[in-house]
Coordinates of C-alpha atoms and ligand atoms in Angstrom, one line a residue:
X1 CA 116.3 159.6 38.4
X2 CA 119.3 159.4 40.5
X3 CA 120.5 156.3 41.8
X4 CA 122.4 155.6 45.3
X5 CA 125.6 154.0 45.6
X6 CA 124.0 151.6 48.4
X7 CA 121.0 150.5 45.6
X8 CA 123.6 150.3 42.8
X9 CA 125.1 147.8 44.8
X10 CA 122.2 145.9 46.4
X11 CA 121.5 144.7 42.6
X12 CA 124.8 142.9 42.9
X13 CA 124.0 141.6 46.5
X14 CA 120.9 139.2 44.9
X15 CA 122.3 137.0 42.0
X16 CA 119.3 136.2 40.2
X17 CA 118.9 139.9 39.3
X18 CA 121.7 139.5 36.4
X19 CA 120.6 136.1 35.5
X20 CA 116.3 137.0 34.9
X21 CA 113.9 139.7 34.8
X22 CA 112.8 139.2 38.4
X23 CA 109.2 141.2 38.7
X24 CA 108.0 139.5 41.1
X25 CA 108.6 141.0 44.6
X26 CA 104.9 141.1 45.8
X27 CA 105.3 136.8 45.6
X28 CA 108.8 136.6 47.2
X29 CA 111.7 138.8 46.8
X30 CA 114.8 136.8 45.6
X31 CA 117.8 136.1 48.1
X32 CA 119.8 138.7 48.9
X33 CA 123.9 138.6 50.2
X34 CA 122.9 140.5 53.5
X35 CA 120.3 137.9 54.1
X36 CA 122.0 134.9 52.8
X37 CA 125.7 135.9 55.2
X38 CA 123.4 136.3 58.1
X39 CA 121.5 133.0 57.7
X40 CA 125.0 131.7 57.2
X41 CA 126.5 133.1 60.1
X42 CA 123.6 131.6 62.3
X43 CA 124.3 128.2 60.9
X44 CA 128.0 128.7 61.6
X45 CA 127.6 129.6 65.1
X46 CA 124.8 127.0 65.8
X47 CA 127.2 124.2 64.6
X48 CA 130.4 125.7 66.0
X49 CA 128.8 127.2 69.5
X50 CA 128.6 125.0 72.6
X51 CA 125.5 127.1 73.8
X52 CA 124.5 129.2 71.0
X53 CA 120.9 129.9 71.9
X54 CA 121.3 132.8 74.3
X55 CA 122.8 134.5 72.4
X56 CA 120.5 134.2 69.6
X57 CA 117.5 135.5 71.8
X58 CA 119.4 138.4 72.6
X59 CA 119.9 138.8 68.7
X60 CA 116.4 138.2 68.0
X61 CA 115.8 140.8 71.1
X62 CA 118.1 143.4 68.9
X63 CA 115.5 142.6 66.0
X64 CA 112.7 144.0 67.7
X65 CA 114.4 147.1 68.9
X66 CA 115.4 148.1 65.4
X67 CA 112.0 147.2 64.2
X68 CA 110.5 149.8 66.7
X69 CA 112.5 151.7 65.5
X70 CA 111.7 151.1 61.5
X71 CA 107.9 151.5 62.5
X72 CA 107.9 154.4 64.9
X73 CA 106.7 152.4 67.9
X74 CA 107.7 151.2 70.9
X75 CA 109.0 147.7 70.6
X76 CA 106.9 146.4 73.4
X77 CA 103.7 146.7 71.0
X78 CA 105.5 143.9 68.6
X79 CA 105.2 140.5 68.9
X80 CA 106.9 137.9 66.5
X81 CA 104.4 135.8 64.8
X82 CA 105.1 133.1 62.6
X83 CA 103.6 134.9 59.7
X84 CA 100.2 137.5 58.7
X85 CA 98.2 135.0 59.1
X86 CA 98.6 133.8 62.5
X87 CA 98.9 137.7 63.4
X88 CA 95.0 138.7 61.8
X89 CA 94.1 135.7 63.2
X90 CA 95.2 136.1 66.8
X91 CA 94.1 139.9 66.8
X92 CA 90.7 138.8 65.3
X93 CA 90.2 136.2 67.9
X94 CA 91.2 138.5 70.7
X95 CA 88.2 141.1 69.8
X96 CA 85.0 140.8 72.7
X97 CA 82.0 140.1 70.4
X98 CA 78.6 140.3 71.2
X99 CA 75.9 138.5 69.8
X100 CA 74.4 140.6 66.5
X101 CA 78.1 142.2 66.2
X102 CA 79.5 142.7 62.0
X103 CA 82.7 142.9 61.0
X104 CA 82.8 145.1 57.5
X105 CA 85.5 144.1 55.1
X106 CA 86.5 144.2 51.2
X107 CA 85.1 141.2 49.1
X108 CA 88.6 141.4 47.4
X109 CA 90.7 141.1 50.5
X110 CA 93.3 138.8 50.7
X111 CA 92.3 135.5 51.5
X112 CA 94.4 135.2 54.5
X113 CA 92.5 137.9 56.3
X114 CA 89.4 137.2 54.4
X115 CA 89.0 133.6 55.8
X116 CA 89.6 134.2 59.2
X117 CA 87.1 136.7 59.6
X118 CA 84.6 134.1 57.6
X119 CA 85.7 131.6 60.3
X120 CA 84.2 133.3 62.9
X121 CA 80.5 133.3 61.4
X122 CA 80.2 129.9 63.2
X123 CA 80.2 131.9 66.6
X124 CA 77.6 134.2 65.5
X125 CA 79.3 137.6 64.0
X126 CA 78.0 138.9 60.5
X127 CA 80.8 139.2 58.1
X128 CA 79.9 141.9 55.9
X129 CA 81.7 141.9 52.2
X130 CA 82.0 144.9 50.4
X131 CA 81.3 144.1 46.6
X132 CA 84.3 145.5 44.4
X133 CA 84.1 145.9 41.0
X134 CA 87.3 144.7 39.6
X135 CA 87.1 146.4 36.3
X136 CA 87.6 150.1 37.8
X137 CA 90.8 149.6 40.2
X138 CA 90.8 151.9 43.0
X139 CA 91.9 152.5 46.1
X140 CA 89.6 152.1 49.0
X141 CA 88.5 155.1 51.7
X142 CA 86.3 155.7 54.3
X143 CA 83.6 156.5 51.7
X144 CA 83.4 152.9 50.7
X145 CA 83.0 151.6 54.2
X146 CA 80.9 154.0 55.2
X147 CA 77.6 152.5 54.3
X148 CA 78.4 149.0 55.8
X149 CA 79.1 150.6 59.2
X150 CA 76.6 150.9 61.2
X151 CA 76.2 151.2 65.8
X152 CA 76.9 146.7 65.6
X153 CA 79.9 147.4 63.4
X154 CA 83.3 145.4 65.8
X155 CA 85.6 146.0 63.3
X156 CA 87.0 147.1 59.7
X157 CA 89.9 144.3 58.2
X158 CA 91.6 145.6 55.1
X159 CA 95.3 145.7 53.5
X160 CA 97.3 148.7 53.5
X161 CA 97.9 147.2 50.0
X162 CA 95.9 145.5 48.3
X163 CA 98.0 142.1 47.0
X164 CA 96.6 141.5 43.2
X165 CA 96.2 145.4 42.4
X166 CA 98.8 147.1 44.2
X167 CA 96.5 150.1 45.4
X168 CA 97.2 151.5 48.5
X169 CA 94.0 151.9 50.7
X170 CA 93.1 155.2 53.0
X171 CA 93.8 153.3 56.4
X172 CA 94.6 156.6 58.3
X173 CA 91.6 158.3 57.0
X174 CA 89.6 155.1 57.6
X175 CA 90.8 154.5 61.2
X176 CA 90.6 158.6 61.7
X177 CA 86.9 158.4 61.1
X178 CA 86.0 154.8 62.6
X179 CA 88.0 154.0 65.7
X180 CA 87.0 156.6 67.5
X181 CA 83.5 154.9 67.1
X182 CA 84.9 152.0 69.4
X183 CA 85.3 149.9 65.7
X184 CA 88.8 147.8 65.6
X185 CA 90.8 148.3 62.5
X186 CA 93.2 145.4 61.8
X187 CA 95.4 146.1 59.0
X188 CA 97.6 143.6 56.6
X189 CA 100.3 145.5 55.5
X190 CA 102.4 142.7 54.5
X191 CA 102.6 144.6 50.9
X192 CA 103.6 147.7 52.3
X193 CA 106.4 147.1 54.8
X194 CA 109.6 147.6 53.3
X195 CA 108.6 148.4 49.9
X196 CA 107.0 152.2 51.1
X197 CA 107.6 154.0 54.8
X198 CA 105.5 153.1 57.2
X199 CA 105.2 154.9 60.5
X200 CA 102.2 152.5 62.7
X201 CA 102.0 155.3 65.0
X202 CA 100.8 157.8 62.7
X203 CA 98.8 155.2 60.7
X204 CA 96.5 155.2 63.8
X205 CA 95.4 151.6 63.4
X206 CA 94.4 149.0 66.2
X207 CA 96.4 146.5 64.8
X208 CA 98.8 145.8 61.9
X209 CA 100.1 142.1 60.9
X210 CA 102.5 141.5 58.7
X211 CA 105.2 138.7 56.9
X212 CA 108.5 139.4 56.6
X213 CA 109.2 137.3 53.7
X214 CA 108.3 140.4 51.0
X215 CA 109.5 144.2 51.5
X216 CA 111.6 142.6 53.9
X217 CA 113.3 139.8 51.9
X218 CA 113.4 137.4 55.0
X219 CA 112.7 133.6 54.2
X220 CA 109.1 132.4 54.8
X221 CA 108.6 132.0 58.6
X222 CA 108.4 135.2 59.9
X223 CA 105.9 137.9 61.1
X224 CA 104.9 140.9 63.4
X225 CA 102.0 141.7 65.3
X226 CA 101.3 145.5 66.1
X227 CA 98.9 146.1 68.8
X228 CA 98.2 149.6 69.8
X229 CA 98.4 149.6 73.6
X230 CA 94.8 151.6 74.3
X231 CA 93.1 148.8 71.7
X232 CA 95.2 146.0 74.4
X233 CA 92.9 146.8 77.2
X234 CA 89.9 146.3 75.2
X235 CA 90.2 142.8 74.1
X236 CA 89.9 139.4 75.9
X237 CA 92.0 138.7 78.9
X238 CA 93.1 135.9 77.3
X239 CA 94.9 135.2 73.9
X240 CA 93.6 132.7 72.0
X241 CA 96.9 130.6 71.9
X242 CA 97.6 131.1 75.5
X243 CA 101.5 129.4 76.0
X244 CA 104.8 129.8 78.0
X245 CA 105.6 133.5 75.4
X246 CA 102.1 134.8 76.7
X247 CA 102.9 134.5 80.6
X248 CA 104.1 137.5 82.1
X249 CA 104.9 135.7 85.6
X250 CA 106.6 132.5 84.0
X251 CA 108.2 130.8 86.9
X252 CA 112.2 130.8 85.2
X253 CA 111.8 127.0 86.1
X254 CA 109.1 126.7 83.9
X255 CA 106.5 125.6 85.9
X256 CA 102.7 125.9 85.1
X257 CA 100.4 127.4 88.0
X258 CA 96.7 129.0 88.1
X259 CA 98.0 131.7 89.2
X260 CA 99.3 133.3 85.6
X261 CA 99.4 136.9 84.9
X262 CA 99.3 137.5 81.1
X263 CA 101.4 140.1 79.3
X264 CA 99.3 143.4 79.0
X265 CA 101.4 144.1 75.6
X266 CA 101.3 142.4 72.2
X267 CA 103.9 140.2 74.2
X268 CA 101.2 138.1 74.7
X269 CA 100.8 137.1 71.3
X270 CA 104.0 135.6 70.9
X271 CA 105.1 131.7 71.6
X272 CA 108.3 131.5 73.8
X273 CA 110.4 130.1 70.9
X274 CA 110.8 132.0 68.4
X275 CA 111.5 131.7 64.8
X276 CA 115.1 132.9 65.6
X277 CA 117.1 132.2 62.1
X278 CA 114.4 134.9 60.4
X279 CA 114.6 137.4 63.2
X280 CA 118.2 137.3 63.4
X281 CA 118.1 137.7 59.3
X282 CA 115.6 140.5 59.8
X283 CA 117.9 142.3 61.9
X284 CA 120.9 142.9 59.0
X285 CA 118.7 143.5 56.5
X286 CA 117.1 146.3 58.6
X287 CA 120.4 147.8 59.1
X288 CA 121.1 147.5 55.3
X289 CA 117.6 149.1 54.5
X290 CA 118.1 152.4 57.5
X291 CA 121.7 152.6 55.8
X292 CA 119.9 153.1 52.5
X293 CA 116.9 155.5 54.1
X294 CA 113.3 153.9 53.8
X295 CA 112.6 157.3 51.8
X296 CA 114.9 156.7 49.4
X297 CA 113.5 152.5 49.3
X298 CA 110.3 154.0 48.4
X299 CA 111.3 156.9 46.2
X300 CA 113.4 154.4 44.1
X301 CA 110.9 152.0 43.4
X302 CA 107.8 154.9 42.8
X303 CA 110.4 156.5 40.0
X304 CA 111.0 152.9 38.8
X305 CA 107.1 152.3 38.6
X306 CA 106.3 155.6 37.1
X307 CA 109.1 154.6 34.6
X308 CA 107.3 151.3 33.7
X309 CA 104.1 153.1 33.5
X310 CA 105.4 156.0 30.9
X311 CA 107.3 153.3 28.6
X312 CA 104.0 151.0 28.6
X313 CA 102.1 153.9 27.6
X314 CA 104.5 154.9 24.6
X315 CA 103.3 151.3 23.3
X316 CA 99.9 151.6 23.8
X317 CA 99.3 149.7 27.1
X318 CA 98.0 151.7 30.0
X319 CA 98.8 150.4 33.3
X320 CA 96.1 149.8 36.1
X321 CA 94.9 152.3 38.3
X322 CA 95.4 155.9 39.2
X323 CA 99.2 157.2 38.5
X324 CA 99.5 159.1 41.8
X325 CA 101.8 157.7 44.0
X326 CA 99.7 158.3 46.8
X327 CA 97.3 156.1 46.4
X328 CA 99.6 153.2 44.7
X329 CA 102.4 151.1 46.2
X330 CA 105.9 152.0 45.1
X331 CA 106.7 148.4 43.7
X332 CA 103.6 146.8 42.2
X333 CA 102.3 147.2 39.0
X334 CA 99.1 145.5 36.9
X335 CA 98.8 145.1 33.5
X336 CA 95.8 144.1 32.0
X337 CA 97.4 141.3 30.2
X338 CA 95.5 138.0 30.9
X339 CA 95.9 134.2 30.1
X340 CA 98.0 131.1 29.0
X341 CA 99.4 133.0 26.1
X342 CA 101.0 136.1 28.2
X343 CA 102.2 134.0 31.4
X344 CA 104.1 131.5 28.4
X345 CA 105.4 134.7 26.1
X346 CA 106.9 136.2 30.1
X347 CA 108.6 132.5 30.9
X348 CA 110.1 132.2 27.5
X349 CA 111.8 135.7 27.8
X350 CA 113.2 134.7 31.4
X351 CA 110.9 137.3 32.9
X352 CA 109.2 136.6 36.2
X353 CA 106.0 138.0 37.0
X354 CA 102.6 136.9 38.6
X355 CA 98.8 136.8 37.2
X356 CA 95.8 137.8 39.3
X357 CA 92.5 138.1 38.4
X358 CA 93.2 141.7 37.3
X359 CA 96.1 140.9 35.1
X360 CA 99.5 140.7 35.0
X361 CA 101.7 142.3 38.1
X362 CA 105.0 143.7 37.9
X363 CA 106.2 143.6 41.0
X364 CA 109.8 145.6 41.8
X365 CA 112.5 145.2 43.9
X366 CA 115.6 147.6 45.2
X367 CA 117.7 145.1 42.7
X368 CA 115.7 146.2 39.7
X369 CA 116.7 149.0 37.2
X370 CA 115.4 150.6 34.2
X371 CA 117.0 147.7 31.9
X372 CA 114.5 145.5 33.5
X373 CA 111.7 148.1 32.6
X374 CA 113.1 148.0 29.3
X375 CA 113.5 144.6 28.9
X376 CA 109.6 143.5 29.9
X377 CA 108.2 146.2 28.0
X378 CA 110.3 144.9 24.9
X379 CA 108.6 141.2 25.7
X380 CA 105.3 143.2 26.1
X381 CA 105.8 144.5 22.7
X382 CA 106.8 141.5 20.6
X383 CA 103.6 139.7 22.3
X384 CA 101.5 142.7 21.0
X385 CA 102.9 142.5 17.5
X386 CA 102.7 138.8 17.3
X387 CA 99.2 138.9 17.9
X388 CA 99.0 138.3 21.6
X389 CA 95.3 140.2 22.6
X390 CA 96.3 143.1 24.5
X391 CA 93.1 142.0 26.8
X392 CA 91.2 139.1 27.6
Ligands
PLP401 C1 98.4 141.3 51.3 C2 98.8 139.4 51.8 N1 98.7 139.8 53.2 C3 99.3 138.3 53.5 C4 99.8 137.7 52.5 C5 100.7 136.6 53.1 O1 100.4 136.2 54.2 P1 101.1 134.8 55.1 O2 102.6 134.8 55.3 O3 100.6 134.7 56.2 O4 101.1 133.1 54.6 C6 100.5 137.5 51.2 C7 101.0 137.5 50.4 O5 101.5 135.8 50.0 C8 99.8 139.3 50.8 O6 100.1 139.6 49.4

């Protein structure tokens, strides 16, 4: 495994990386010096400049451009939102529904998307939840959705990477099969962006929402909503939240008028005031990640994940899901260790992980190295030797 100078250096930018074994990036990565410095600069400017807001607004626009390059799309297709929740709900509530329409969603989808759809049931939308056997973890493909899709299906909603299993669904294949049938494909990419390379044009989805506080390491409060231009034409004329930010002919003195026009692009979903501090910090982090190269970030995390899997296998512990890096996320690895005893085994050894219904999720960041994996594996080995059960 070759580790570049930039990646090695990044560990020193994350103080928490040397005070504990932090394997919880899927929950929230620890603060790093790049983002911290950017926020500090923002605060310094905010307290020292007479009139900083125009500069901040212009820096946010710079970030939008960088994000367009990073995701391979025109920046006009991107709206800054508060989070994934807001992005998915804005899109869900912009679709033109007819009586009898249905939407198809995995029963184990992230609650922020799942409940967003369920909230529309009261308006007559049928929500078809695909039952999932969580004991046999697998990524989902068009084959899983096909039996639930019919002429009345208006949308499919799914995560590109499942938050609790770390598996990568075949979004591209699903979009390729169902989008030409007039079905919107709404993707939650929160567990993918910044961990793995994502090219939104190539993915072919109708809309993609994500928060930047996971793979892009920015504090909570900022999300992104991408909407494909062709899809924009099919949505309701007015977004569910209509505000000054939605209006393309907003007068400079902000007078409201019944003669308003809504942006034809994703811009209509944006509020007039953005979370500027997070936007600016995102720009700084994108600069860093582009200097490392997103392919290199992805490869490093994949290699570290493969090392974790092989070291666990040596002590008789199988990581859930397939080994194939194409169908699992680069960073998130789920091990079938459950319960309070394992939680305290990790906590008492200074290891931070999450536990969900499929077991313990060890999720990696650029700040992790092989020594973190070795410590984690030793802690599991010790737990097994002390008599903790492998399975619940
Ligand atoms: C797949 C996925 N979607 C969404 C979220 C969070 O959404 P939000 O930032 O809107 O709370 C998470 C994690 O918290 C997640 O793992």
